[in-house]
Amino acid sequence: MAEEPIRVGLIGAGGNVRNRHIPGFQKVAACEMVAVSNRTIESGQRVADQFQIPRVYRHWQELLEDDSIHAVCIGTWPYMHRAMTLAALEKGKHVLTEARMASTAQEARDMLEASRRHSHLVCQLTPTSTSYKIDNVLKQMISNGFLGELLSVEMQRLQTGFADFGGDLHWRHDWALSGYNTLNIGASYESMMRWLGRGTRVMAMAKVHVPCRRKANGDLTSVSIPDHVDILYELANGAQVHMRMSATTGLSSGNQLWMHGTEGTIYVDHQQNVFAGRRGDTELSEVPNPPEQQAYYRVEEQFTNAIRGTEEVTMVPFETGVHYMEWTEAVIRSAQTGQAVYLPL
């Protein structure tokens, strides 16, 4: 007997949903995208026409009333994730939601609690895909003791362009839409958790270098989300992690990562090539990282496998989302108050 298809409804169909989630679901056997609800009925219809999705709903709540839908993919901005997730679970639907998890740590905790009340339903967050290439090799080296005892970490995520004065306003510049996430610091911390575990104490300083941006109608509006932040946080073993994130570092060297231990050093360059050396070496050497051993994007496959009961969600469960949401909020609280913030919140 043929396997019953998993029928998915899309709530929000922005660039990441169209470029990643829809193609991902299309590759899954016995999976159908059957409905979409976007910000307007017209934009929803365009997505439906492009991807042959049979039904378009004017409002996301109407989509949730469709009893034929088994699961929803929530692709809206973070400020709607809590409300939509809770409503979808109440309607008995599995939930895959875009990152970041929510606007605040409390909203994320609400989502986790709701998922536990509906434990028969699968809940998953879209993981950051920026570190897939190096995830496996770093985890293996660290778990095998290459570093010895970890002492310190330096991570920089720097855009190479100059400050965009008078540039366009993006939803990520609006607290009400994006929540506490700043410069994708939550995504960077999510990767760091995979390699090193969770932080215990956070201190941060932040700055708004571009105080005004231009709305769609051409008017300038003030911006209060920082575009430059320095973060110092501590790991369980006492090692210190320094993260420097900026959108205003013109002609910078871009992204880099250094991990220093008692017995070894690991360096990742801006192209995600891995170099390492041990005590007694005179220089770093490149670490082999063949493509067949690297992690890769398979979110929709894991989500549907979990619904069928053949796989557990590892990338990323709601529990992990709560951790990065609490850390992200701790960064902002510290930057605003000048005080260290301890985790968990």
Short mmCIF file of N, CA and C in Angstrom, two decimals, residues 139-212:
data_model
loop_
_atom_site.label_atom_id
_atom_site.label_comp_id
_atom_site.label_asym_id
_atom_site.label_seq_id
_atom_site.Cartn_x
_atom_site.Cartn_y
_atom_site.Cartn_z
N LYS A 139 33.59 19.47 15.32
CA LYS A 139 33.08 18.64 16.41
C LYS A 139 33.98 17.43 16.63
N GLN A 140 34.44 16.82 15.55
CA GLN A 140 35.30 15.64 15.69
C GLN A 140 36.63 16.01 16.33
N MET A 141 37.26 17.08 15.87
CA MET A 141 38.55 17.48 16.42
C MET A 141 38.45 17.83 17.90
N ILE A 142 37.41 18.56 18.26
CA ILE A 142 37.26 18.98 19.65
C ILE A 142 36.95 17.79 20.55
N SER A 143 36.03 16.93 20.11
CA SER A 143 35.66 15.77 20.92
C SER A 143 36.81 14.78 21.07
N ASN A 144 37.72 14.75 20.09
CA ASN A 144 38.88 13.86 20.16
C ASN A 144 40.04 14.46 20.95
N GLY A 145 39.84 15.66 21.51
CA GLY A 145 40.85 16.25 22.37
C GLY A 145 41.97 16.98 21.67
N PHE A 146 41.76 17.38 20.41
CA PHE A 146 42.83 18.05 19.67
C PHE A 146 43.32 19.30 20.40
N LEU A 147 42.40 20.05 20.97
CA LEU A 147 42.76 21.31 21.62
C LEU A 147 43.35 21.12 23.01
N GLY A 148 43.18 19.94 23.60
CA GLY A 148 43.46 19.80 25.02
C GLY A 148 42.32 20.45 25.77
N GLU A 149 42.63 21.26 26.77
CA GLU A 149 41.59 22.04 27.46
C GLU A 149 41.40 23.36 26.73
N LEU A 150 40.17 23.65 26.34
CA LEU A 150 39.89 24.91 25.65
C LEU A 150 40.14 26.09 26.57
N LEU A 151 40.86 27.08 26.06
CA LEU A 151 41.18 28.27 26.85
C LEU A 151 40.43 29.51 26.38
N SER A 152 40.40 29.73 25.06
CA SER A 152 39.78 30.95 24.55
C SER A 152 39.36 30.76 23.11
N VAL A 153 38.38 31.57 22.68
CA VAL A 153 37.85 31.53 21.32
C VAL A 153 37.69 32.96 20.83
N GLU A 154 38.09 33.21 19.60
CA GLU A 154 37.87 34.51 18.94
C GLU A 154 37.08 34.26 17.67
N MET A 155 35.88 34.83 17.60
CA MET A 155 35.08 34.74 16.38
C MET A 155 34.76 36.14 15.90
N GLN A 156 34.96 36.38 14.61
CA GLN A 156 34.52 37.65 14.03
C GLN A 156 33.65 37.37 12.82
N ARG A 157 32.53 38.07 12.76
CA ARG A 157 31.61 38.02 11.63
C ARG A 157 31.46 39.45 11.14
N LEU A 158 32.28 39.80 10.17
CA LEU A 158 32.39 41.19 9.73
C LEU A 158 32.00 41.32 8.27
N GLN A 159 31.07 42.23 7.99
CA GLN A 159 30.77 42.56 6.61
C GLN A 159 31.86 43.49 6.09
N THR A 160 32.19 43.32 4.83
CA THR A 160 33.35 44.04 4.29
C THR A 160 33.00 45.40 3.70
N GLY A 161 31.71 45.76 3.72
CA GLY A 161 31.30 47.06 3.19
C GLY A 161 31.32 48.14 4.25
N PHE A 162 31.38 49.38 3.80
CA PHE A 162 31.35 50.51 4.73
C PHE A 162 29.93 50.76 5.22
N ALA A 163 29.82 51.55 6.26
CA ALA A 163 28.52 51.90 6.85
C ALA A 163 27.60 52.47 5.78
N ASP A 164 26.38 51.94 5.72
CA ASP A 164 25.43 52.28 4.66
C ASP A 164 24.52 53.42 5.13
N PHE A 165 25.07 54.63 5.23
CA PHE A 165 24.29 55.76 5.71
C PHE A 165 23.16 56.10 4.74
N GLY A 166 21.95 56.19 5.27
CA GLY A 166 20.80 56.48 4.44
C GLY A 166 20.33 55.30 3.62
N GLY A 167 20.81 54.09 3.95
CA GLY A 167 20.42 52.90 3.21
C GLY A 167 18.99 52.48 3.50
N ASP A 168 18.55 51.45 2.81
CA ASP A 168 17.17 51.00 2.94
C ASP A 168 16.93 50.35 4.30
N LEU A 169 15.73 50.56 4.81
CA LEU A 169 15.29 49.93 6.06
C LEU A 169 14.89 48.49 5.78
N HIS A 170 15.49 47.57 6.52
CA HIS A 170 15.17 46.14 6.42
C HIS A 170 14.41 45.74 7.67
N TRP A 171 13.62 44.67 7.58
CA TRP A 171 12.87 44.26 8.77
C TRP A 171 13.79 43.92 9.93
N ARG A 172 15.05 43.52 9.64
CA ARG A 172 15.99 43.21 10.71
C ARG A 172 16.42 44.45 11.49
N HIS A 173 16.09 45.64 10.97
CA HIS A 173 16.41 46.88 11.68
C HIS A 173 15.29 47.32 12.62
N ASP A 174 14.23 46.53 12.71
CA ASP A 174 13.03 46.91 13.46
C ASP A 174 12.84 45.94 14.62
N TRP A 175 12.96 46.45 15.86
CA TRP A 175 12.78 45.60 17.04
C TRP A 175 11.44 44.87 17.01
N ALA A 176 10.40 45.56 16.58
CA ALA A 176 9.05 44.99 16.63
C ALA A 176 8.92 43.77 15.72
N LEU A 177 9.68 43.71 14.65
CA LEU A 177 9.59 42.60 13.70
C LEU A 177 10.63 41.52 13.97
N SER A 178 11.84 41.93 14.32
CA SER A 178 12.95 40.98 14.43
C SER A 178 13.18 40.47 15.84
N GLY A 179 12.69 41.22 16.85
CA GLY A 179 12.98 40.83 18.22
C GLY A 179 14.41 41.16 18.60
N TYR A 180 14.94 40.41 19.56
CA TYR A 180 16.24 40.75 20.13
C TYR A 180 17.43 40.34 19.26
N ASN A 181 17.19 39.58 18.21
CA ASN A 181 18.33 39.17 17.39
C ASN A 181 18.97 40.38 16.71
N THR A 182 20.29 40.42 16.72
CA THR A 182 21.06 41.53 16.17
C THR A 182 22.19 40.98 15.31
N LEU A 183 22.27 41.40 14.06
CA LEU A 183 23.37 41.01 13.19
C LEU A 183 23.53 39.48 13.12
N ASN A 184 22.44 38.76 13.25
CA ASN A 184 22.50 37.30 13.19
C ASN A 184 23.39 36.68 14.26
N ILE A 185 23.48 37.35 15.41
CA ILE A 185 24.31 36.81 16.49
C ILE A 185 23.74 35.48 16.98
N GLY A 186 22.42 35.32 16.93
CA GLY A 186 21.82 34.06 17.36
C GLY A 186 22.27 32.90 16.50
N ALA A 187 22.39 33.12 15.19
CA ALA A 187 22.85 32.06 14.28
C ALA A 187 24.29 31.68 14.58
N SER A 188 25.13 32.67 14.86
CA SER A 188 26.53 32.38 15.18
C SER A 188 26.63 31.60 16.49
N TYR A 189 25.85 31.99 17.47
CA TYR A 189 25.88 31.27 18.75
C TYR A 189 25.33 29.85 18.60
N GLU A 190 24.34 29.68 17.75
CA GLU A 190 23.81 28.34 17.50
C GLU A 190 24.92 27.42 17.01
N SER A 191 25.76 27.90 16.08
CA SER A 191 26.89 27.10 15.61
C SER A 191 27.88 26.84 16.74
N MET A 192 28.17 27.86 17.52
CA MET A 192 29.12 27.70 18.62
C MET A 192 28.63 26.65 19.62
N MET A 193 27.33 26.60 19.87
CA MET A 193 26.78 25.59 20.78
C MET A 193 27.03 24.18 20.26
N ARG A 194 26.96 24.00 18.93
CA ARG A 194 27.21 22.68 18.36
C ARG A 194 28.62 22.20 18.68
N TRP A 195 29.58 23.13 18.69
CA TRP A 195 30.97 22.76 18.87
C TRP A 195 31.39 22.77 20.34
N LEU A 196 30.92 23.76 21.10
CA LEU A 196 31.50 24.03 22.41
C LEU A 196 30.52 23.97 23.57
N GLY A 197 29.23 23.84 23.29
CA GLY A 197 28.25 23.87 24.37
C GLY A 197 27.77 25.29 24.66
N ARG A 198 27.02 25.42 25.73
CA ARG A 198 26.32 26.67 26.03
C ARG A 198 27.17 27.62 26.88
N GLY A 199 26.85 28.92 26.76
CA GLY A 199 27.49 29.92 27.59
C GLY A 199 26.82 30.04 28.94
N THR A 200 27.56 30.56 29.91
CA THR A 200 27.04 30.72 31.27
C THR A 200 26.95 32.17 31.73
N ARG A 201 27.74 33.05 31.12
CA ARG A 201 27.75 34.46 31.51
C ARG A 201 28.09 35.30 30.29
N VAL A 202 27.42 36.44 30.15
CA VAL A 202 27.55 37.26 28.94
C VAL A 202 27.81 38.72 29.33
N MET A 203 28.74 39.35 28.62
CA MET A 203 28.94 40.80 28.70
C MET A 203 29.04 41.33 27.28
N ALA A 204 28.47 42.50 27.03
CA ALA A 204 28.45 43.02 25.66
C ALA A 204 28.44 44.54 25.63
N MET A 205 28.98 45.08 24.56
CA MET A 205 28.85 46.49 24.22
C MET A 205 28.39 46.57 22.78
N ALA A 206 27.49 47.51 22.48
CA ALA A 206 26.93 47.61 21.13
C ALA A 206 26.81 49.07 20.73
N LYS A 207 26.75 49.30 19.42
CA LYS A 207 26.70 50.65 18.89
C LYS A 207 25.84 50.70 17.64
N VAL A 208 25.05 51.77 17.50
CA VAL A 208 24.32 52.04 16.26
C VAL A 208 25.14 53.05 15.47
N HIS A 209 25.76 52.60 14.40
CA HIS A 209 26.57 53.49 13.58
C HIS A 209 25.73 54.19 12.50
N VAL A 210 24.66 53.54 12.05
CA VAL A 210 23.77 54.12 11.03
C VAL A 210 22.42 54.38 11.71
N PRO A 211 22.20 55.61 12.20
CA PRO A 211 21.02 55.88 13.03
C PRO A 211 19.73 56.08 12.25
N CYS A 212 19.81 56.27 10.94
CA CYS A 212 18.61 56.50 10.14
C CYS A 212 18.68 55.67 8.86
#
